[in-house]
PDB file of C-alpha atoms and ligand atoms in Angstrom:
ATOM      1  CA  UNK A   1      51.591  80.990  -9.574  1.00 39.00           C
ATOM      2  CA  UNK A   2      55.265  81.576  -9.034  1.00 42.00           C
ATOM      3  CA  UNK A   3      56.585  84.944  -8.210  1.00 42.00           C
ATOM      4  CA  UNK A   4      59.730  85.166 -10.286  1.00 44.00           C
ATOM      5  CA  UNK A   5      62.761  84.221  -8.302  1.00 42.00           C
ATOM      6  CA  UNK A   6      64.070  87.417  -6.764  1.00 49.00           C
ATOM      7  CA  UNK A   7      62.085  90.050  -8.490  1.00 63.00           C
ATOM      8  CA  UNK A   8      64.594  92.739  -7.711  1.00 70.00           C
ATOM      9  CA  UNK A   9      62.611  95.883  -7.402  1.00 69.00           C
ATOM     10  CA  UNK A  10      61.087  95.767 -10.817  1.00 75.00           C
ATOM     11  CA  UNK A  11      58.450  98.236 -11.944  1.00 79.00           C
ATOM     12  CA  UNK A  12      54.938  96.812 -12.174  1.00 83.00           C
ATOM     13  CA  UNK A  13      52.214  97.744 -14.633  1.00 87.00           C
ATOM     14  CA  UNK A  14      49.476  95.707 -12.993  1.00 92.00           C
ATOM     15  CA  UNK A  15      46.724  97.669 -11.242  1.00 92.00           C
ATOM     16  CA  UNK A  16      43.557  96.878  -9.299  1.00 93.00           C
ATOM     17  CA  UNK A  17      41.672  96.823 -12.607  1.00 91.00           C
ATOM     18  CA  UNK A  18      43.507  93.591 -13.436  1.00 92.00           C
ATOM     19  CA  UNK A  19      42.267  91.967 -10.253  1.00 94.00           C
ATOM     20  CA  UNK A  20      38.658  90.839 -10.618  1.00 94.00           C
ATOM     21  CA  UNK A  21      36.398  90.397  -7.621  1.00 90.00           C
ATOM     22  CA  UNK A  22      38.141  90.195  -4.216  1.00 92.00           C
ATOM     23  CA  UNK A  23      36.292  93.367  -3.226  1.00 91.00           C
ATOM     24  CA  UNK A  24      36.843  93.078   0.517  1.00 91.00           C
ATOM     25  CA  UNK A  25      40.522  92.239   0.144  1.00 94.00           C
ATOM     26  CA  UNK A  26      40.924  95.189  -2.210  1.00 93.00           C
ATOM     27  CA  UNK A  27      39.513  97.601   0.381  1.00 93.00           C
ATOM     28  CA  UNK A  28      42.043  96.337   2.918  1.00 93.00           C
ATOM     29  CA  UNK A  29      45.008  96.517   0.594  1.00 93.00           C
ATOM     30  CA  UNK A  30      44.005  99.979  -0.623  1.00 93.00           C
ATOM     31  CA  UNK A  31      44.576 101.163   2.936  1.00 91.00           C
ATOM     32  CA  UNK A  32      48.083  99.763   2.791  1.00 90.00           C
ATOM     33  CA  UNK A  33      48.694 101.408  -0.570  1.00 91.00           C
ATOM     34  CA  UNK A  34      47.691 104.707   1.006  1.00 91.00           C
ATOM     35  CA  UNK A  35      50.219 104.161   3.811  1.00 89.00           C
ATOM     36  CA  UNK A  36      52.914 103.899   1.160  1.00 88.00           C
ATOM     37  CA  UNK A  37      51.704 106.959  -0.704  1.00 88.00           C
ATOM     38  CA  UNK A  38      51.082 109.234   2.266  1.00 88.00           C
ATOM     39  CA  UNK A  39      53.040 107.935   5.261  1.00 85.00           C
ATOM     40  CA  UNK A  40      53.113 111.305   7.049  1.00 87.00           C
ATOM     41  CA  UNK A  41      49.337 111.560   6.992  1.00 89.00           C
ATOM     42  CA  UNK A  42      49.218 108.440   9.154  1.00 87.00           C
ATOM     43  CA  UNK A  43      52.129 109.041  11.483  1.00 85.00           C
ATOM     44  CA  UNK A  44      51.011 112.633  12.177  1.00 89.00           C
ATOM     45  CA  UNK A  45      49.066 111.667  15.268  1.00 89.00           C
ATOM     46  CA  UNK A  46      51.646 109.229  16.580  1.00 86.00           C
ATOM     47  CA  UNK A  47      50.263 106.103  14.942  1.00 84.00           C
ATOM     48  CA  UNK A  48      52.534 103.362  13.659  1.00 84.00           C
ATOM     49  CA  UNK A  49      52.157 102.130  10.105  1.00 86.00           C
ATOM     50  CA  UNK A  50      51.913  98.331   9.881  1.00 87.00           C
ATOM     51  CA  UNK A  51      54.937  96.628   8.385  1.00 89.00           C
ATOM     52  CA  UNK A  52      53.340  93.586   6.946  1.00 90.00           C
ATOM     53  CA  UNK A  53      50.215  91.753   5.906  1.00 94.00           C
ATOM     54  CA  UNK A  54      49.561  88.107   5.343  1.00 96.00           C
ATOM     55  CA  UNK A  55      47.478  87.135   2.303  1.00 97.00           C
ATOM     56  CA  UNK A  56      45.736  83.889   3.127  1.00 96.00           C
ATOM     57  CA  UNK A  57      43.970  81.687   0.614  1.00 96.00           C
ATOM     58  CA  UNK A  58      44.072  78.674  -1.680  1.00 95.00           C
ATOM     59  CA  UNK A  59      46.414  78.455  -4.708  1.00 93.00           C
ATOM     60  CA  UNK A  60      45.604  80.468  -7.806  1.00 95.00           C
ATOM     61  CA  UNK A  61      43.198  82.890  -6.153  1.00 96.00           C
ATOM     62  CA  UNK A  62      45.170  86.005  -7.020  1.00 96.00           C
ATOM     63  CA  UNK A  63      47.426  86.611  -4.021  1.00 96.00           C
ATOM     64  CA  UNK A  64      50.495  87.315  -6.145  1.00 95.00           C
ATOM     65  CA  UNK A  65      48.396  89.327  -8.574  1.00 95.00           C
ATOM     66  CA  UNK A  66      46.994  91.471  -5.750  1.00 96.00           C
ATOM     67  CA  UNK A  67      50.446  92.065  -4.270  1.00 96.00           C
ATOM     68  CA  UNK A  68      51.744  93.176  -7.669  1.00 95.00           C
ATOM     69  CA  UNK A  69      48.698  95.386  -8.171  1.00 95.00           C
ATOM     70  CA  UNK A  70      49.479  97.096  -4.863  1.00 95.00           C
ATOM     71  CA  UNK A  71      52.948  97.942  -6.145  1.00 94.00           C
ATOM     72  CA  UNK A  72      51.442  99.117  -9.433  1.00 93.00           C
ATOM     73  CA  UNK A  73      48.883 101.316  -7.694  1.00 93.00           C
ATOM     74  CA  UNK A  74      51.394 102.813  -5.270  1.00 93.00           C
ATOM     75  CA  UNK A  75      53.921 103.102  -8.109  1.00 92.00           C
ATOM     76  CA  UNK A  76      56.657 101.582  -6.026  1.00 93.00           C
ATOM     77  CA  UNK A  77      59.186  98.844  -6.893  1.00 93.00           C
ATOM     78  CA  UNK A  78      58.217  95.213  -6.309  1.00 94.00           C
ATOM     79  CA  UNK A  79      60.628  92.753  -4.711  1.00 93.00           C
ATOM     80  CA  UNK A  80      59.689  89.129  -4.374  1.00 91.00           C
ATOM     81  CA  UNK A  81      60.891  85.742  -3.381  1.00 88.00           C
ATOM     82  CA  UNK A  82      59.219  82.420  -2.791  1.00 88.00           C
ATOM     83  CA  UNK A  83      59.594  80.259   0.296  1.00 85.00           C
ATOM     84  CA  UNK A  84      59.932  77.229  -1.915  1.00 80.00           C
ATOM     85  CA  UNK A  85      63.085  78.708  -3.478  1.00 77.00           C
ATOM     86  CA  UNK A  86      64.792  78.087  -0.169  1.00 71.00           C
ATOM     87  CA  UNK A  87      64.238  74.367  -0.264  1.00 64.00           C
ATOM     88  CA  UNK A  88      67.481  72.386  -0.410  1.00 60.00           C
ATOM     89  CA  UNK A  89      69.607  75.439  -0.066  1.00 61.00           C
ATOM     90  CA  UNK A  90      73.176  75.310   1.203  1.00 66.00           C
ATOM     91  CA  UNK A  91      73.780  76.301   4.792  1.00 67.00           C
ATOM     92  CA  UNK A  92      73.687  80.051   5.281  1.00 72.00           C
ATOM     93  CA  UNK A  93      72.433  80.847   1.808  1.00 79.00           C
ATOM     94  CA  UNK A  94      68.803  81.367   2.825  1.00 82.00           C
ATOM     95  CA  UNK A  95      69.658  83.869   5.537  1.00 86.00           C
ATOM     96  CA  UNK A  96      72.081  85.759   3.346  1.00 88.00           C
ATOM     97  CA  UNK A  97      69.513  85.990   0.545  1.00 88.00           C
ATOM     98  CA  UNK A  98      66.984  87.457   2.963  1.00 89.00           C
ATOM     99  CA  UNK A  99      69.584  89.946   4.207  1.00 91.00           C
ATOM    100  CA  UNK A 100      70.473  90.888   0.646  1.00 90.00           C
ATOM    101  CA  UNK A 101      66.850  91.371  -0.326  1.00 90.00           C
ATOM    102  CA  UNK A 102      66.137  93.730   2.562  1.00 92.00           C
ATOM    103  CA  UNK A 103      69.314  95.684   1.897  1.00 92.00           C
ATOM    104  CA  UNK A 104      68.207  96.316  -1.664  1.00 92.00           C
ATOM    105  CA  UNK A 105      64.663  97.099  -0.579  1.00 92.00           C
ATOM    106  CA  UNK A 106      65.871  99.691   1.935  1.00 91.00           C
ATOM    107  CA  UNK A 107      67.803 101.397  -0.840  1.00 91.00           C
ATOM    108  CA  UNK A 108      64.725 101.559  -3.043  1.00 90.00           C
ATOM    109  CA  UNK A 109      62.078 102.393  -0.429  1.00 90.00           C
ATOM    110  CA  UNK A 110      59.205 103.076  -0.626  1.00 91.00           C
ATOM    111  CA  UNK A 111      58.655  99.595  -1.979  1.00 93.00           C
ATOM    112  CA  UNK A 112      56.842  96.308  -1.525  1.00 94.00           C
ATOM    113  CA  UNK A 113      58.441  92.986  -0.643  1.00 94.00           C
ATOM    114  CA  UNK A 114      56.357  89.915  -1.463  1.00 95.00           C
ATOM    115  CA  UNK A 115      57.159  86.520   0.023  1.00 93.00           C
ATOM    116  CA  UNK A 116      55.191  83.754  -1.674  1.00 93.00           C
ATOM    117  CA  UNK A 117      54.651  80.444   0.143  1.00 92.00           C
ATOM    118  CA  UNK A 118      55.954  81.834   3.404  1.00 92.00           C
ATOM    119  CA  UNK A 119      54.984  78.580   5.148  1.00 89.00           C
ATOM    120  CA  UNK A 120      58.017  76.906   3.546  1.00 86.00           C
ATOM    121  CA  UNK A 121      60.223  79.221   5.649  1.00 83.00           C
ATOM    122  CA  UNK A 122      57.881  80.078   8.471  1.00 79.00           C
ATOM    123  CA  UNK A 123      56.676  76.711   9.722  1.00 78.00           C
ATOM    124  CA  UNK A 124      56.470  76.318  13.468  1.00 71.00           C
ATOM    125  CA  UNK A 125      59.450  74.497  14.907  1.00 64.00           C
ATOM    126  CA  UNK A 126      59.185  70.753  15.123  1.00 59.00           C
ATOM    127  CA  UNK A 127      56.796  70.313  12.215  1.00 52.00           C
ATOM    128  CA  UNK A 128      57.987  68.204   9.352  1.00 54.00           C
ATOM    129  CA  UNK A 129      59.538  70.684   6.988  1.00 51.00           C
ATOM    130  CA  UNK A 130      60.867  70.274   3.489  1.00 57.00           C
ATOM    131  CA  UNK A 131      64.010  72.132   4.359  1.00 56.00           C
ATOM    132  CA  UNK A 132      66.433  70.914   6.988  1.00 58.00           C
ATOM    133  CA  UNK A 133      65.244  72.424  10.227  1.00 68.00           C
ATOM    134  CA  UNK A 134      68.392  74.343  11.097  1.00 73.00           C
ATOM    135  CA  UNK A 135      68.576  76.001   7.744  1.00 75.00           C
ATOM    136  CA  UNK A 136      64.896  76.865   7.713  1.00 78.00           C
ATOM    137  CA  UNK A 137      65.194  78.340  11.184  1.00 82.00           C
ATOM    138  CA  UNK A 138      68.202  80.420  10.165  1.00 84.00           C
ATOM    139  CA  UNK A 139      66.224  81.809   7.255  1.00 86.00           C
ATOM    140  CA  UNK A 140      63.176  82.490   9.400  1.00 87.00           C
ATOM    141  CA  UNK A 141      65.278  84.135  12.105  1.00 88.00           C
ATOM    142  CA  UNK A 142      66.919  86.385   9.554  1.00 90.00           C
ATOM    143  CA  UNK A 143      63.488  87.396   8.268  1.00 90.00           C
ATOM    144  CA  UNK A 144      62.372  88.267  11.805  1.00 91.00           C
ATOM    145  CA  UNK A 145      65.571  90.230  12.425  1.00 91.00           C
ATOM    146  CA  UNK A 146      65.056  92.190   9.217  1.00 91.00           C
ATOM    147  CA  UNK A 147      61.398  92.902   9.982  1.00 90.00           C
ATOM    148  CA  UNK A 148      62.264  94.161  13.438  1.00 88.00           C
ATOM    149  CA  UNK A 149      65.154  96.184  12.082  1.00 85.00           C
ATOM    150  CA  UNK A 150      63.207  98.908  10.366  1.00 80.00           C
ATOM    151  CA  UNK A 151      60.504 101.285  11.498  1.00 75.00           C
ATOM    152  CA  UNK A 152      57.039 101.451  10.013  1.00 67.00           C
ATOM    153  CA  UNK A 153      57.934 104.812   8.502  1.00 73.00           C
ATOM    154  CA  UNK A 154      60.718 103.337   6.345  1.00 82.00           C
ATOM    155  CA  UNK A 155      58.254 102.860   3.515  1.00 88.00           C
ATOM    156  CA  UNK A 156      58.710  99.109   3.191  1.00 92.00           C
ATOM    157  CA  UNK A 157      55.593  96.959   3.266  1.00 93.00           C
ATOM    158  CA  UNK A 158      56.106  93.225   3.471  1.00 94.00           C
ATOM    159  CA  UNK A 159      53.367  91.021   2.095  1.00 95.00           C
ATOM    160  CA  UNK A 160      53.433  87.277   2.441  1.00 95.00           C
ATOM    161  CA  UNK A 161      51.162  84.648   0.958  1.00 96.00           C
ATOM    162  CA  UNK A 162      50.176  81.276   2.349  1.00 95.00           C
ATOM    163  CA  UNK A 163      47.436  78.703   2.126  1.00 93.00           C
ATOM    164  CA  UNK A 164      48.522  77.166   5.449  1.00 91.00           C
ATOM    165  CA  UNK A 165      48.303  79.904   8.086  1.00 90.00           C
ATOM    166  CA  UNK A 166      47.771  77.175  10.702  1.00 90.00           C
ATOM    167  CA  UNK A 167      51.353  75.894  10.398  1.00 88.00           C
ATOM    168  CA  UNK A 168      53.044  79.291  10.722  1.00 90.00           C
ATOM    169  CA  UNK A 169      55.377  80.030  13.578  1.00 88.00           C
ATOM    170  CA  UNK A 170      53.479  82.412  15.861  1.00 89.00           C
ATOM    171  CA  UNK A 171      56.580  84.610  15.999  1.00 89.00           C
ATOM    172  CA  UNK A 172      55.622  85.798  12.522  1.00 90.00           C
ATOM    173  CA  UNK A 173      52.213  86.954  13.647  1.00 89.00           C
ATOM    174  CA  UNK A 174      53.331  89.149  16.532  1.00 88.00           C
ATOM    175  CA  UNK A 175      52.590  92.878  16.486  1.00 85.00           C
ATOM    176  CA  UNK A 176      55.081  94.725  14.313  1.00 85.00           C
ATOM    177  CA  UNK A 177      55.407  91.758  11.975  1.00 90.00           C
ATOM    178  CA  UNK A 178      52.570  90.263   9.913  1.00 91.00           C
ATOM    179  CA  UNK A 179      49.927  91.758  12.124  1.00 82.00           C
ATOM    180  CA  UNK A 180      47.305  92.139   9.414  1.00 90.00           C
ATOM    181  CA  UNK A 181      45.664  89.161   7.801  1.00 93.00           C
ATOM    182  CA  UNK A 182      43.712  89.410   4.586  1.00 95.00           C
ATOM    183  CA  UNK A 183      41.786  86.429   3.320  1.00 95.00           C
ATOM    184  CA  UNK A 184      41.572  85.717  -0.375  1.00 96.00           C
ATOM    185  CA  UNK A 185      38.940  83.095  -1.010  1.00 94.00           C
ATOM    186  CA  UNK A 186      37.919  81.198  -4.105  1.00 95.00           C
ATOM    187  CA  UNK A 187      35.425  83.273  -6.095  1.00 95.00           C
ATOM    188  CA  UNK A 188      31.675  82.706  -5.947  1.00 95.00           C
ATOM    189  CA  UNK A 189      29.616  82.655  -9.136  1.00 96.00           C
ATOM    190  CA  UNK A 190      29.579  86.459  -9.397  1.00 95.00           C
ATOM    191  CA  UNK A 191      33.303  86.624  -8.773  1.00 95.00           C
ATOM    192  CA  UNK A 192      33.945  84.020 -11.443  1.00 97.00           C
ATOM    193  CA  UNK A 193      31.914  86.029 -13.923  1.00 97.00           C
ATOM    194  CA  UNK A 194      34.042  89.130 -13.334  1.00 96.00           C
ATOM    195  CA  UNK A 195      37.223  87.082 -13.605  1.00 96.00           C
ATOM    196  CA  UNK A 196      35.987  85.664 -16.918  1.00 97.00           C
ATOM    197  CA  UNK A 197      35.370  89.219 -18.099  1.00 95.00           C
ATOM    198  CA  UNK A 198      38.974  90.214 -17.395  1.00 94.00           C
ATOM    199  CA  UNK A 199      40.450  87.170 -19.106  1.00 95.00           C
ATOM    200  CA  UNK A 200      38.145  87.365 -22.127  1.00 96.00           C
ATOM    201  CA  UNK A 201      39.365  90.868 -22.945  1.00 94.00           C
ATOM    202  CA  UNK A 202      42.191  89.759 -25.259  1.00 94.00           C
ATOM    203  CA  UNK A 203      40.146  86.930 -26.809  1.00 96.00           C
ATOM    204  CA  UNK A 204      37.945  87.057 -29.908  1.00 96.00           C
ATOM    205  CA  UNK A 205      34.678  85.672 -28.605  1.00 96.00           C
ATOM    206  CA  UNK A 206      31.443  84.907 -30.413  1.00 93.00           C
ATOM    207  CA  UNK A 207      28.591  87.344 -29.755  1.00 91.00           C
ATOM    208  CA  UNK A 208      26.493  84.467 -28.406  1.00 90.00           C
ATOM    209  CA  UNK A 209      28.816  83.742 -25.497  1.00 93.00           C
ATOM    210  CA  UNK A 210      26.947  83.421 -22.188  1.00 95.00           C
ATOM    211  CA  UNK A 211      29.225  84.672 -19.424  1.00 94.00           C
ATOM    212  CA  UNK A 212      26.848  83.818 -16.637  1.00 96.00           C
ATOM    213  CA  UNK A 213      26.585  80.257 -17.835  1.00 96.00           C
ATOM    214  CA  UNK A 214      30.367  79.928 -17.911  1.00 97.00           C
ATOM    215  CA  UNK A 215      30.519  81.139 -14.323  1.00 97.00           C
ATOM    216  CA  UNK A 216      27.836  78.641 -13.340  1.00 97.00           C
ATOM    217  CA  UNK A 217      29.688  75.780 -15.000  1.00 96.00           C
ATOM    218  CA  UNK A 218      32.898  76.415 -13.081  1.00 96.00           C
ATOM    219  CA  UNK A 219      32.159  75.907  -9.373  1.00 95.00           C
ATOM    220  CA  UNK A 220      35.327  75.555  -7.284  1.00 94.00           C
ATOM    221  CA  UNK A 221      37.512  77.184  -9.945  1.00 96.00           C
ATOM    222  CA  UNK A 222      40.124  79.671  -8.785  1.00 96.00           C
ATOM    223  CA  UNK A 223      41.063  82.695 -10.894  1.00 96.00           C
ATOM    224  CA  UNK A 224      44.080  80.839 -12.250  1.00 96.00           C
ATOM    225  CA  UNK A 225      41.810  78.009 -13.467  1.00 96.00           C
ATOM    226  CA  UNK A 226      39.542  80.509 -15.210  1.00 97.00           C
ATOM    227  CA  UNK A 227      42.509  82.167 -16.913  1.00 96.00           C
ATOM    228  CA  UNK A 228      43.517  78.693 -18.025  1.00 96.00           C
ATOM    229  CA  UNK A 229      40.028  77.942 -19.414  1.00 97.00           C
ATOM    230  CA  UNK A 230      39.988  81.141 -21.475  1.00 97.00           C
ATOM    231  CA  UNK A 231      43.348  80.377 -22.979  1.00 97.00           C
ATOM    232  CA  UNK A 232      42.516  76.722 -23.694  1.00 96.00           C
ATOM    233  CA  UNK A 233      39.228  77.715 -25.332  1.00 97.00           C
ATOM    234  CA  UNK A 234      41.021  80.118 -27.660  1.00 97.00           C
ATOM    235  CA  UNK A 235      43.486  77.385 -28.645  1.00 97.00           C
ATOM    236  CA  UNK A 236      40.721  74.808 -29.178  1.00 97.00           C
ATOM    237  CA  UNK A 237      38.759  77.179 -31.435  1.00 97.00           C
ATOM    238  CA  UNK A 238      41.897  78.145 -33.345  1.00 97.00           C
ATOM    239  CA  UNK A 239      42.760  74.482 -33.927  1.00 96.00           C
ATOM    240  CA  UNK A 240      39.323  74.083 -35.495  1.00 97.00           C
ATOM    241  CA  UNK A 241      40.016  77.050 -37.747  1.00 97.00           C
ATOM    242  CA  UNK A 242      37.272  79.183 -36.230  1.00 96.00           C
ATOM    243  CA  UNK A 243      37.094  82.974 -36.494  1.00 96.00           C
ATOM    244  CA  UNK A 244      35.919  83.397 -32.915  1.00 96.00           C
ATOM    245  CA  UNK A 245      35.697  81.330 -29.760  1.00 97.00           C
ATOM    246  CA  UNK A 246      32.278  79.793 -29.108  1.00 97.00           C
ATOM    247  CA  UNK A 247      30.453  78.410 -26.098  1.00 96.00           C
ATOM    248  CA  UNK A 248      31.240  74.828 -27.122  1.00 97.00           C
ATOM    249  CA  UNK A 249      34.975  75.608 -27.118  1.00 97.00           C
ATOM    250  CA  UNK A 250      34.681  76.955 -23.605  1.00 97.00           C
ATOM    251  CA  UNK A 251      32.786  73.853 -22.558  1.00 96.00           C
ATOM    252  CA  UNK A 252      35.557  71.649 -23.974  1.00 96.00           C
ATOM    253  CA  UNK A 253      38.144  73.800 -22.220  1.00 97.00           C
ATOM    254  CA  UNK A 254      36.254  73.556 -18.915  1.00 96.00           C
ATOM    255  CA  UNK A 255      36.155  69.743 -19.232  1.00 95.00           C
ATOM    256  CA  UNK A 256      39.851  69.715 -19.936  1.00 93.00           C
ATOM    257  CA  UNK A 257      40.692  71.920 -16.964  1.00 92.00           C
ATOM    258  CA  UNK A 258      38.439  69.834 -14.687  1.00 91.00           C
ATOM    259  CA  UNK A 259      40.293  66.742 -15.917  1.00 88.00           C
ATOM    260  CA  UNK A 260      43.594  68.413 -15.093  1.00 83.00           C
ATOM    261  CA  UNK A 261      42.412  69.429 -11.636  1.00 78.00           C
ATOM    262  CA  UNK A 262      41.218  65.890 -10.902  1.00 80.00           C
ATOM    263  CA  UNK A 263      44.582  64.478 -11.911  1.00 78.00           C
ATOM    264  CA  UNK A 264      46.353  66.997  -9.687  1.00 75.00           C
ATOM    265  CA  UNK A 265      44.117  66.092  -6.731  1.00 75.00           C
ATOM    266  CA  UNK A 266      44.807  62.396  -7.253  1.00 72.00           C
ATOM    267  CA  UNK A 267      48.544  63.003  -7.157  1.00 69.00           C
ATOM    268  CA  UNK A 268      48.197  65.032  -3.956  1.00 62.00           C
ATOM    269  CA  UNK A 269      45.925  62.410  -2.367  1.00 60.00           C
TER     270      UNK A 269
HETATM  271  P1  ATP B   1      49.691  80.605  -5.657  1.00 88.60           P
HETATM  272  O1  ATP B   1      49.285  80.461  -4.235  1.00 88.60           O
HETATM  273  O2  ATP B   1      49.597  79.344  -6.450  1.00 88.60           O
HETATM  274  O3  ATP B   1      50.979  81.352  -5.849  1.00 88.60           O
HETATM  275  P2  ATP B   1      48.168  82.995  -6.161  1.00 88.60           P
HETATM  276  O4  ATP B   1      47.010  83.114  -5.246  1.00 88.60           O
HETATM  277  O5  ATP B   1      49.363  83.833  -5.909  1.00 88.60           O
HETATM  278  O6  ATP B   1      48.538  81.477  -6.322  1.00 88.60           O
HETATM  279  P3  ATP B   1      48.169  84.256  -8.698  1.00 88.60           P
HETATM  280  O7  ATP B   1      49.535  83.842  -9.067  1.00 88.60           O
HETATM  281  O8  ATP B   1      47.989  85.641  -8.271  1.00 88.60           O
HETATM  282  O9  ATP B   1      47.604  83.278  -7.592  1.00 88.60           O
HETATM  283  O10 ATP B   1      47.147  83.920  -9.863  1.00 88.60           O
HETATM  284  C1  ATP B   1      47.550  83.239 -11.017  1.00 88.60           C
HETATM  285  C2  ATP B   1      46.877  83.847 -12.229  1.00 88.60           C
HETATM  286  O11 ATP B   1      45.473  83.592 -12.173  1.00 88.60           O
HETATM  287  C3  ATP B   1      46.994  85.354 -12.304  1.00 88.60           C
HETATM  288  O12 ATP B   1      48.165  85.758 -12.932  1.00 88.60           O
HETATM  289  C4  ATP B   1      45.745  85.703 -13.113  1.00 88.60           C
HETATM  290  O13 ATP B   1      45.970  85.504 -14.480  1.00 88.60           O
HETATM  291  C5  ATP B   1      44.742  84.694 -12.646  1.00 88.60           C
HETATM  292  N1  ATP B   1      43.899  85.202 -11.538  1.00 88.60           N
HETATM  293  C6  ATP B   1      43.819  84.689 -10.296  1.00 88.60           C
HETATM  294  N2  ATP B   1      42.959  85.381  -9.552  1.00 88.60           N
HETATM  295  C7  ATP B   1      42.475  86.374 -10.333  1.00 88.60           C
HETATM  296  C8  ATP B   1      41.555  87.444 -10.126  1.00 88.60           C
HETATM  297  N3  ATP B   1      40.942  87.644  -8.938  1.00 88.60           N
HETATM  298  N4  ATP B   1      41.322  88.274 -11.153  1.00 88.60           N
HETATM  299  C9  ATP B   1      41.926  88.100 -12.345  1.00 88.60           C
HETATM  300  N5  ATP B   1      42.797  87.117 -12.596  1.00 88.60           N
HETATM  301  C10 ATP B   1      43.085  86.258 -11.612  1.00 88.60           C
END
């Protein structure tokens, strides 16, 4: 989902406990959190702390959530922007926004900068882009200049999310830029069960609810879809005047979300 436009170094209360599943990705990002917490421990022997990591995976799988959780765990401010915010921007505005963001981040370091949908800015030259090519290139160049302009010991970690790593300009993937890549896949049945658990916490559910069954009935669902199902089910049960949410309400909600997903796919196709 959308990172709020220019999250300007806000404090984050989200932690790894809010992120269900994604065990391998969590191990990798925990390393990065430790870089932020104890930079000297890592630079002691002459090593260089990585500046950035790319979170790769389909929409709604928790990339933004994980990035926020990293800021929450490290207890550092969270800055964010989305590549799609740069679409149809006036000449020079994209680059100056990037410059402005890094200026603020340097003042608040240690911190995390999150760039959602980086492919909107970082597409390889010559590909059909949404933005005019010149403007997109200016924005991308400014991002590269900023990334090269600080050392790994500055305490700024830049995370970027994409579901199209194949279209990215290779300049972004060079050492000293986004040199780590973390894949965030759609959850398997076990993963879906743990995601259900997290999103059922605030909901009054019937004692007879079968979590495993719910996970089995939702193949191909991303975390965002599961969050959606839980919310829909609660609304469906409430509309019926029930005291708690039952299996049948979840089944109705799942059908509804599947219907929504099918519509979305039709529009895309
Ligand atoms: P997009 O590429 O569309 O921006 P994203 O991968 O950044 O998607 P998020 O915005 O992090 O996805 O996920 C949207 C919402 O879905 C989260 O706020 C959360 O409620 C839920 N969600 C997704 N993945 C998980 C997960 N692994 N655990 C718990 N909740 C999740």
